PDB file of C-alpha atoms (C1' of nucleotides) in Angstrom:
ATOM      1  CA  MET Z 336      60.131  35.454 136.101  1.00 75.00           C
ATOM      2  CA  ARG Z 337      63.439  35.336 134.315  1.00 80.00           C
ATOM      3  CA  ALA Z 338      65.011  36.950 137.340  1.00 89.00           C
ATOM      4  CA  VAL Z 339      64.005  34.162 139.674  1.00 91.00           C
ATOM      5  CA  GLN Z 340      65.644  31.720 137.332  1.00 90.00           C
ATOM      6  CA  ASP Z 341      68.829  33.755 137.376  1.00 90.00           C
ATOM      7  CA  SER Z 342      68.924  33.445 141.139  1.00 93.00           C
ATOM      8  CA  MET Z 343      68.222  29.770 141.059  1.00 91.00           C
ATOM      9  CA  ASP Z 344      70.922  29.145 138.486  1.00 88.00           C
ATOM     10  CA  VAL Z 345      73.452  30.564 140.888  1.00 92.00           C
ATOM     11  CA  LEU Z 346      72.068  28.746 143.882  1.00 91.00           C
ATOM     12  CA  SER Z 347      71.357  25.470 142.160  1.00 86.00           C
ATOM     13  CA  GLY Z 348      72.965  22.282 143.317  1.00 83.00           C
ATOM     14  CA  LYS Z 349      72.414  20.317 146.408  1.00 85.00           C
ATOM     15  CA  TRP Z 350      74.885  22.182 148.583  1.00 92.00           C
ATOM     16  CA  LYS Z 351      75.272  25.845 147.654  1.00 94.00           C
ATOM     17  CA  ILE Z 352      72.918  27.278 150.211  1.00 93.00           C
ATOM     18  CA  ALA Z 353      74.294  25.098 152.951  1.00 94.00           C
ATOM     19  CA  ILE Z 354      77.831  26.147 152.100  1.00 96.00           C
ATOM     20  CA  LEU Z 355      76.884  29.790 152.080  1.00 96.00           C
ATOM     21  CA  SER Z 356      75.146  29.347 155.405  1.00 95.00           C
ATOM     22  CA  SER Z 357      78.239  27.853 156.915  1.00 95.00           C
ATOM     23  CA  ILE Z 358      80.541  30.605 155.698  1.00 97.00           C
ATOM     24  CA  CYS Z 359      77.998  33.230 156.563  1.00 95.00           C
ATOM     25  CA  TYR Z 360      77.587  31.977 160.092  1.00 94.00           C
ATOM     26  CA  TYR Z 361      81.286  31.898 160.863  1.00 95.00           C
ATOM     27  CA  ASN Z 362      82.246  34.887 158.732  1.00 95.00           C
ATOM     28  CA  LYS Z 363      85.461  33.214 157.634  1.00 97.00           C
ATOM     29  CA  ARG Z 364      85.740  29.513 157.197  1.00 97.00           C
ATOM     30  CA  ARG Z 365      88.344  27.067 156.015  1.00 97.00           C
ATOM     31  CA  PHE Z 366      87.852  24.322 153.479  1.00 97.00           C
ATOM     32  CA  SER Z 367      88.026  21.495 155.976  1.00 97.00           C
ATOM     33  CA  ASP Z 368      85.723  23.335 158.352  1.00 97.00           C
ATOM     34  CA  ILE Z 369      83.044  23.723 155.743  1.00 97.00           C
ATOM     35  CA  LEU Z 370      83.562  20.104 154.817  1.00 97.00           C
ATOM     36  CA  HIS Z 371      82.686  19.284 158.390  1.00 95.00           C
ATOM     37  CA  ASP Z 372      79.803  21.762 158.687  1.00 94.00           C
ATOM     38  CA  VAL Z 373      77.941  20.602 155.633  1.00 94.00           C
ATOM     39  CA  GLU Z 374      76.913  17.124 156.510  1.00 91.00           C
ATOM     40  CA  GLY Z 375      77.347  14.575 153.785  1.00 91.00           C
ATOM     41  CA  ILE Z 376      79.228  16.627 151.239  1.00 94.00           C
ATOM     42  CA  SER Z 377      82.356  15.180 149.661  1.00 96.00           C
ATOM     43  CA  ASN Z 378      85.518  17.170 149.158  1.00 96.00           C
ATOM     44  CA  LYS Z 379      85.058  16.947 145.445  1.00 97.00           C
ATOM     45  CA  MET Z 380      81.614  18.508 145.565  1.00 96.00           C
ATOM     46  CA  LEU Z 381      82.700  21.142 148.032  1.00 97.00           C
ATOM     47  CA  SER Z 382      85.577  22.167 145.854  1.00 97.00           C
ATOM     48  CA  LYS Z 383      83.373  22.270 142.796  1.00 97.00           C
ATOM     49  CA  GLU Z 384      80.612  24.270 144.435  1.00 97.00           C
ATOM     50  CA  LEU Z 385      83.037  26.716 145.990  1.00 97.00           C
ATOM     51  CA  LYS Z 386      84.571  27.299 142.599  1.00 96.00           C
ATOM     52  CA  GLU Z 387      81.175  28.127 141.148  1.00 96.00           C
ATOM     53  CA  LEU Z 388      80.353  30.432 144.020  1.00 96.00           C
ATOM     54  CA  GLU Z 389      83.646  32.167 143.459  1.00 96.00           C
ATOM     55  CA  ILE Z 390      82.935  32.616 139.768  1.00 93.00           C
ATOM     56  CA  ASN Z 391      79.623  34.187 140.650  1.00 93.00           C
ATOM     57  CA  LYS Z 392      81.376  36.546 143.044  1.00 94.00           C
ATOM     58  CA  LEU Z 393      79.550  35.279 146.087  1.00 96.00           C
ATOM     59  CA  VAL Z 394      82.572  34.070 147.989  1.00 97.00           C
ATOM     60  CA  ASN Z 395      86.160  35.096 148.233  1.00 97.00           C
ATOM     61  CA  ARG Z 396      89.014  32.653 148.399  1.00 98.00           C
ATOM     62  CA  SER Z 397      92.253  33.575 150.070  1.00 97.00           C
ATOM     63  CA  VAL Z 398      95.255  31.351 150.478  1.00 97.00           C
ATOM     64  CA  MET Z 399      97.185  31.811 153.694  1.00 95.00           C
ATOM     65  CA  ASP Z 400     100.883  31.209 153.385  1.00 92.00           C
ATOM     66  CA  THR Z 401     101.176  28.788 156.249  1.00 91.00           C
ATOM     67  CA  GLN Z 402     102.641  25.317 156.439  1.00 87.00           C
ATOM     68  CA  PRO Z 403     100.678  23.418 155.428  1.00 90.00           C
ATOM     69  CA  ILE Z 404      98.538  25.766 153.389  1.00 94.00           C
ATOM     70  CA  THR Z 405      95.194  26.925 154.733  1.00 96.00           C
ATOM     71  CA  VAL Z 406      92.503  28.516 152.634  1.00 98.00           C
ATOM     72  CA  GLN Z 407      89.923  30.938 153.921  1.00 98.00           C
ATOM     73  CA  TYR Z 408      86.553  31.470 152.371  1.00 98.00           C
ATOM     74  CA  GLU Z 409      84.358  34.431 153.134  1.00 98.00           C
ATOM     75  CA  LEU Z 410      81.308  36.029 151.624  1.00 98.00           C
ATOM     76  CA  THR Z 411      81.835  38.942 149.299  1.00 97.00           C
ATOM     77  CA  GLU Z 412      79.775  42.051 149.784  1.00 96.00           C
ATOM     78  CA  HIS Z 413      77.550  40.762 147.055  1.00 96.00           C
ATOM     79  CA  GLY Z 414      77.309  37.398 148.753  1.00 96.00           C
ATOM     80  CA  ARG Z 415      76.267  39.049 151.948  1.00 96.00           C
ATOM     81  CA  THR Z 416      73.179  40.405 150.221  1.00 96.00           C
ATOM     82  CA  LEU Z 417      71.961  36.816 150.287  1.00 95.00           C
ATOM     83  CA  GLN Z 418      71.783  36.743 154.053  1.00 95.00           C
ATOM     84  CA  THR Z 419      68.194  37.879 154.186  1.00 95.00           C
ATOM     85  CA  ILE Z 420      67.166  35.157 151.798  1.00 95.00           C
ATOM     86  CA  ILE Z 421      69.090  32.511 153.703  1.00 94.00           C
ATOM     87  CA  ASN Z 422      67.470  33.602 156.933  1.00 94.00           C
ATOM     88  CA  HIS Z 423      64.046  33.468 155.392  1.00 95.00           C
ATOM     89  CA  LEU Z 424      64.767  30.055 153.927  1.00 94.00           C
ATOM     90  CA  THR Z 425      65.933  28.778 157.282  1.00 93.00           C
ATOM     91  CA  ALA Z 426      62.858  30.060 159.046  1.00 95.00           C
ATOM     92  CA  TRP Z 427      60.623  28.704 156.347  1.00 96.00           C
ATOM     93  CA  GLY Z 428      62.316  25.319 156.497  1.00 94.00           C
ATOM     94  CA  ILE Z 429      61.504  25.019 160.159  1.00 93.00           C
ATOM     95  CA  GLU Z 430      57.866  25.933 159.618  1.00 93.00           C
ATOM     96  CA  HIS Z 431      57.584  23.652 156.649  1.00 93.00           C
ATOM     97  CA  ARG Z 432      58.950  20.707 158.564  1.00 89.00           C
ATOM     98  CA  LYS Z 433      56.328  21.196 161.232  1.00 90.00           C
ATOM     99  CA  LYS Z 434      53.623  21.405 158.606  1.00 88.00           C
ATOM    100  CA  ILE Z 435      54.588  18.278 156.740  1.00 80.00           C
ATOM    101  CA  ILE Z 436      55.709  16.045 159.568  1.00 75.00           C
ATOM    102  CA  GLY Z 437      52.708  16.842 161.685  1.00 73.00           C
ATOM    103  CA  GLU Z 438      50.150  15.110 159.515  1.00 64.00           C
TER     104      GLU Z 438
ATOM    105  CA  MET Q 529      71.734  24.568 158.909  1.00 72.00           C
ATOM    106  CA  ARG Q 530      69.551  21.523 158.621  1.00 77.00           C
ATOM    107  CA  ALA Q 531      66.546  23.769 158.171  1.00 87.00           C
ATOM    108  CA  VAL Q 532      67.940  25.416 155.070  1.00 89.00           C
ATOM    109  CA  GLN Q 533      68.386  21.995 153.564  1.00 87.00           C
ATOM    110  CA  ASP Q 534      64.780  21.149 154.310  1.00 89.00           C
ATOM    111  CA  SER Q 535      63.695  24.180 152.359  1.00 92.00           C
ATOM    112  CA  MET Q 536      65.975  23.395 149.488  1.00 90.00           C
ATOM    113  CA  ASP Q 537      64.782  19.817 149.306  1.00 87.00           C
ATOM    114  CA  VAL Q 538      61.305  21.077 148.658  1.00 92.00           C
ATOM    115  CA  LEU Q 539      62.412  23.754 146.239  1.00 91.00           C
ATOM    116  CA  SER Q 540      65.054  21.713 144.475  1.00 85.00           C
ATOM    117  CA  GLY Q 541      64.918  21.106 140.787  1.00 82.00           C
ATOM    118  CA  LYS Q 542      65.407  23.498 137.985  1.00 85.00           C
ATOM    119  CA  TRP Q 543      61.829  24.703 137.836  1.00 92.00           C
ATOM    120  CA  LYS Q 544      60.030  24.722 141.164  1.00 95.00           C
ATOM    121  CA  ILE Q 545      60.564  28.353 141.989  1.00 94.00           C
ATOM    122  CA  ALA Q 546      59.643  29.464 138.503  1.00 95.00           C
ATOM    123  CA  ILE Q 547      56.453  27.419 138.614  1.00 97.00           C
ATOM    124  CA  LEU Q 548      55.514  28.834 141.983  1.00 97.00           C
ATOM    125  CA  SER Q 549      56.204  32.326 140.694  1.00 96.00           C
ATOM    126  CA  SER Q 550      53.904  31.782 137.780  1.00 96.00           C
ATOM    127  CA  ILE Q 551      51.038  30.483 139.884  1.00 97.00           C
ATOM    128  CA  CYS Q 552      51.672  33.094 142.522  1.00 96.00           C
ATOM    129  CA  TYR Q 553      51.586  35.943 140.033  1.00 95.00           C
ATOM    130  CA  TYR Q 554      48.343  34.889 138.426  1.00 96.00           C
ATOM    131  CA  ASN Q 555      46.751  33.486 141.554  1.00 95.00           C
ATOM    132  CA  LYS Q 556      45.178  30.648 139.620  1.00 97.00           C
ATOM    133  CA  ARG Q 557      46.832  29.115 136.628  1.00 97.00           C
ATOM    134  CA  ARG Q 558      46.155  26.258 134.253  1.00 98.00           C
ATOM    135  CA  PHE Q 559      48.613  23.573 133.253  1.00 97.00           C
ATOM    136  CA  SER Q 560      49.102  24.830 129.741  1.00 97.00           C
ATOM    137  CA  ASP Q 561      49.451  28.398 130.939  1.00 97.00           C
ATOM    138  CA  ILE Q 562      52.243  27.497 133.300  1.00 97.00           C
ATOM    139  CA  LEU Q 563      53.789  25.476 130.530  1.00 97.00           C
ATOM    140  CA  HIS Q 564      53.878  28.661 128.527  1.00 95.00           C
ATOM    141  CA  ASP Q 565      55.008  30.911 131.398  1.00 95.00           C
ATOM    142  CA  VAL Q 566      57.972  28.843 132.376  1.00 95.00           C
ATOM    143  CA  GLU Q 567      60.211  29.080 129.390  1.00 92.00           C
ATOM    144  CA  GLY Q 568      61.855  25.856 128.348  1.00 92.00           C
ATOM    145  CA  ILE Q 569      60.061  23.424 130.585  1.00 95.00           C
ATOM    146  CA  SER Q 570      58.626  20.246 129.107  1.00 96.00           C
ATOM    147  CA  ASN Q 571      55.200  18.902 129.997  1.00 96.00           C
ATOM    148  CA  LYS Q 572      56.803  15.934 131.636  1.00 97.00           C
ATOM    149  CA  MET Q 573      58.844  18.082 133.966  1.00 96.00           C
ATOM    150  CA  LEU Q 574      55.962  20.402 134.699  1.00 97.00           C
ATOM    151  CA  SER Q 575      53.717  17.545 135.582  1.00 97.00           C
ATOM    152  CA  LYS Q 576      56.380  15.967 137.745  1.00 97.00           C
ATOM    153  CA  GLU Q 577      57.245  19.148 139.585  1.00 97.00           C
ATOM    154  CA  LEU Q 578      53.624  20.059 140.152  1.00 97.00           C
ATOM    155  CA  LYS Q 579      53.047  16.670 141.644  1.00 96.00           C
ATOM    156  CA  GLU Q 580      55.879  17.162 144.077  1.00 95.00           C
ATOM    157  CA  LEU Q 581      54.655  20.621 144.989  1.00 96.00           C
ATOM    158  CA  GLU Q 582      51.250  19.148 145.627  1.00 96.00           C
ATOM    159  CA  ILE Q 583      52.684  16.452 147.873  1.00 93.00           C
ATOM    160  CA  ASN Q 584      54.475  19.131 149.841  1.00 94.00           C
ATOM    161  CA  LYS Q 585      51.216  21.039 150.219  1.00 95.00           C
ATOM    162  CA  LEU Q 586      52.438  24.084 148.376  1.00 96.00           C
ATOM    163  CA  VAL Q 587      49.940  24.006 145.539  1.00 97.00           C
ATOM    164  CA  ASN Q 588      46.393  22.892 145.126  1.00 98.00           C
ATOM    165  CA  ARG Q 589      45.142  21.063 142.089  1.00 98.00           C
ATOM    166  CA  SER Q 590      41.529  21.285 141.064  1.00 97.00           C
ATOM    167  CA  VAL Q 591      39.952  19.671 138.045  1.00 97.00           C
ATOM    168  CA  MET Q 592      37.199  21.663 136.351  1.00 95.00           C
ATOM    169  CA  ASP Q 593      34.530  19.546 134.785  1.00 92.00           C
ATOM    170  CA  THR Q 594      34.605  21.181 131.378  1.00 91.00           C
ATOM    171  CA  GLN Q 595      34.978  19.718 127.923  1.00 88.00           C
ATOM    172  CA  PRO Q 596      37.835  19.214 127.450  1.00 90.00           C
ATOM    173  CA  ILE Q 597      39.072  19.128 131.003  1.00 94.00           C
ATOM    174  CA  THR Q 598      40.861  22.112 132.480  1.00 96.00           C
ATOM    175  CA  VAL Q 599      42.968  21.971 135.600  1.00 98.00           C
ATOM    176  CA  GLN Q 600      43.607  24.873 137.909  1.00 98.00           C
ATOM    177  CA  TYR Q 601      46.595  25.209 140.147  1.00 98.00           C
ATOM    178  CA  GLU Q 602      46.804  27.657 142.997  1.00 98.00           C
ATOM    179  CA  LEU Q 603      49.026  28.200 145.996  1.00 98.00           C
ATOM    180  CA  THR Q 604      47.885  26.798 149.287  1.00 97.00           C
ATOM    181  CA  GLU Q 605      47.994  28.988 152.337  1.00 97.00           C
ATOM    182  CA  HIS Q 606      51.250  27.323 153.171  1.00 96.00           C
ATOM    183  CA  GLY Q 607      52.528  27.945 149.673  1.00 97.00           C
ATOM    184  CA  ARG Q 608      51.710  31.591 149.990  1.00 97.00           C
ATOM    185  CA  THR Q 609      54.162  31.873 152.865  1.00 96.00           C
ATOM    186  CA  LEU Q 610      56.832  31.517 150.203  1.00 96.00           C
ATOM    187  CA  GLN Q 611      55.906  34.773 148.539  1.00 96.00           C
ATOM    188  CA  THR Q 612      58.358  36.828 150.536  1.00 96.00           C
ATOM    189  CA  ILE Q 613      61.163  34.514 149.585  1.00 95.00           C
ATOM    190  CA  ILE Q 614      60.173  34.518 145.946  1.00 95.00           C
ATOM    191  CA  ASN Q 615      60.072  38.283 145.902  1.00 95.00           C
ATOM    192  CA  HIS Q 616      63.476  38.488 147.493  1.00 96.00           C
ATOM    193  CA  LEU Q 617      64.858  35.980 145.037  1.00 95.00           C
ATOM    194  CA  THR Q 618      63.439  37.925 142.131  1.00 94.00           C
ATOM    195  CA  ALA Q 619      64.913  41.173 143.354  1.00 95.00           C
ATOM    196  CA  TRP Q 620      68.207  39.523 144.062  1.00 96.00           C
ATOM    197  CA  GLY Q 621      68.276  37.926 140.634  1.00 94.00           C
ATOM    198  CA  ILE Q 622      67.981  41.304 138.998  1.00 93.00           C
ATOM    199  CA  GLU Q 623      70.779  42.767 141.086  1.00 93.00           C
ATOM    200  CA  HIS Q 624      72.938  39.745 140.525  1.00 93.00           C
ATOM    201  CA  ARG Q 625      72.551  39.908 136.796  1.00 90.00           C
ATOM    202  CA  LYS Q 626      73.701  43.520 136.803  1.00 90.00           C
ATOM    203  CA  LYS Q 627      76.672  42.588 138.950  1.00 87.00           C
ATOM    204  CA  ILE Q 628      77.835  39.712 136.832  1.00 80.00           C
ATOM    205  CA  ILE Q 629      77.051  40.954 133.353  1.00 74.00           C
ATOM    206  CA  GLY Q 630      78.526  44.352 133.982  1.00 73.00           C
ATOM    207  CA  GLU Q 631      82.123  43.247 134.230  1.00 64.00           C
TER     208      GLU Q 631
ATOM    209  C1'  DC H 759      43.432  19.832 127.489  1.00 67.19           C
ATOM    210  C1'  DG H 760      46.213  17.605 130.861  1.00 67.19           C
ATOM    211  C1'  DG H 761      48.920  14.608 131.441  1.00 67.19           C
ATOM    212  C1'  DG H 762      51.313   9.369 131.411  1.00 67.19           C
ATOM    213  C1'  DA H 763      54.766   6.026 129.205  1.00 67.19           C
ATOM    214  C1'  DT H 764      58.857   5.296 126.893  1.00 67.19           C
ATOM    215  C1'  DC H 765      63.441   5.969 125.385  1.00 67.19           C
ATOM    216  C1'  DC H 766      67.627   8.133 125.564  1.00 67.19           C
ATOM    217  C1'  DT H 767      71.329  11.577 126.786  1.00 67.19           C
ATOM    218  C1'  DT H 768      73.765  14.226 130.004  1.00 67.19           C
ATOM    219  C1'  DA H 769      74.554  16.117 134.449  1.00 67.19           C
ATOM    220  C1'  DC H 770      75.317  15.300 139.026  1.00 67.19           C
ATOM    221  C1'  DT H 771      77.331  12.782 142.713  1.00 67.19           C
ATOM    222  C1'  DG H 772      79.913   9.568 145.572  1.00 67.19           C
ATOM    223  C1'  DA H 773      84.159   6.721 146.752  1.00 67.19           C
ATOM    224  C1'  DT H 774      88.634   6.279 146.615  1.00 67.19           C
ATOM    225  C1'  DA H 775      93.265   7.330 145.789  1.00 67.19           C
ATOM    226  C1'  DC H 776      96.792  10.697 144.945  1.00 67.19           C
ATOM    227  C1'  DT H 777      99.636  15.229 144.983  1.00 67.19           C
ATOM    228  C1'  DG H 778     102.015  19.877 146.195  1.00 67.19           C
TER     229       DG H 778
ATOM    230  C1'  DC W 176      95.584  21.014 154.287  1.00 67.19           C
ATOM    231  C1'  DA W 177      93.309  21.755 150.174  1.00 67.19           C
ATOM    232  C1'  DG W 178      92.425  20.148 146.716  1.00 67.19           C
ATOM    233  C1'  DT W 179      92.655  17.018 141.685  1.00 67.19           C
ATOM    234  C1'  DA W 180      92.041  12.638 139.063  1.00 67.19           C
ATOM    235  C1'  DT W 181      89.619   8.628 137.923  1.00 67.19           C
ATOM    236  C1'  DC W 182      85.833   5.562 137.768  1.00 67.19           C
ATOM    237  C1'  DA W 183      81.381   4.492 137.793  1.00 67.19           C
ATOM    238  C1'  DG W 184      76.409   4.695 139.287  1.00 67.19           C
ATOM    239  C1'  DT W 185      72.183   7.380 139.733  1.00 67.19           C
ATOM    240  C1'  DA W 186      69.095  10.718 138.790  1.00 67.19           C
ATOM    241  C1'  DA W 187      67.505  14.649 136.191  1.00 67.19           C
ATOM    242  C1'  DG W 188      65.956  16.235 132.035  1.00 67.19           C
ATOM    243  C1'  DG W 189      64.426  16.341 127.024  1.00 67.19           C
ATOM    244  C1'  DA W 190      61.776  14.454 122.830  1.00 67.19           C
ATOM    245  C1'  DT W 191      58.250  12.114 121.180  1.00 67.19           C
ATOM    246  C1'  DC W 192      54.095   9.579 121.030  1.00 67.19           C
ATOM    247  C1'  DC W 193      49.859   8.221 123.214  1.00 67.19           C
ATOM    248  C1'  DC W 194      45.367   8.378 125.637  1.00 67.19           C
ATOM    249  C1'  DG W 195      40.798   9.744 127.978  1.00 67.19           C
TER     250       DG W 195
END
DNA sequence: CGGGATCCTTACTGATACTG
DNA sequence: CAGTATCAGTAAGGATCCCG
């Protein structure tokens, strides 16, 4: 029971899963790309959430020395262990939508 | 991507997953039992979250005509489709804790 | 026992502007 | 481009009391 909470603490917030999905799908993804992928998120939130994901070792941030700067985010090995869960959540979301809308 | 959000909308909030875990584990569970299972939750939150779970057809509420009243909550068939996810989340939570604490 | 009503505090979030 | 700073509103959450 405690363990589930631990997971949810890490994944809490409106955007974390969506952000992870975006990075996961593209393997590597830049800040502005994620900003575009995740509909409705503001740059402030994205930056905040990414920071938290980094702290929890789920994503890796690497600054490319270009002009202007670009920053790449990718899942860590640990982050990649979430893929199964994300896939399940996606599938479940689709089913759930059917269930609820269709009444 | 949208689909993941749909799932998270339903499961959002600090407690939903923990509540579902509790009910899921015991099959049927009373209000006060869940209140005790889910460490830290207040009755207000529990009641609110249960209501939302009910609206989303994940749990079933049944009032037993005893004195005083007891109320049973159980997962709906639809709610039970979340078990896999909950199990994964639990397992992942344990692994994650090891990963983060052990550094 | 299973909540609802109220009050109050804090966390989350968005919009906008600004910087290296 | 990839953020940070500021301001300000909303919503989430907790504590306590109340009721059938």
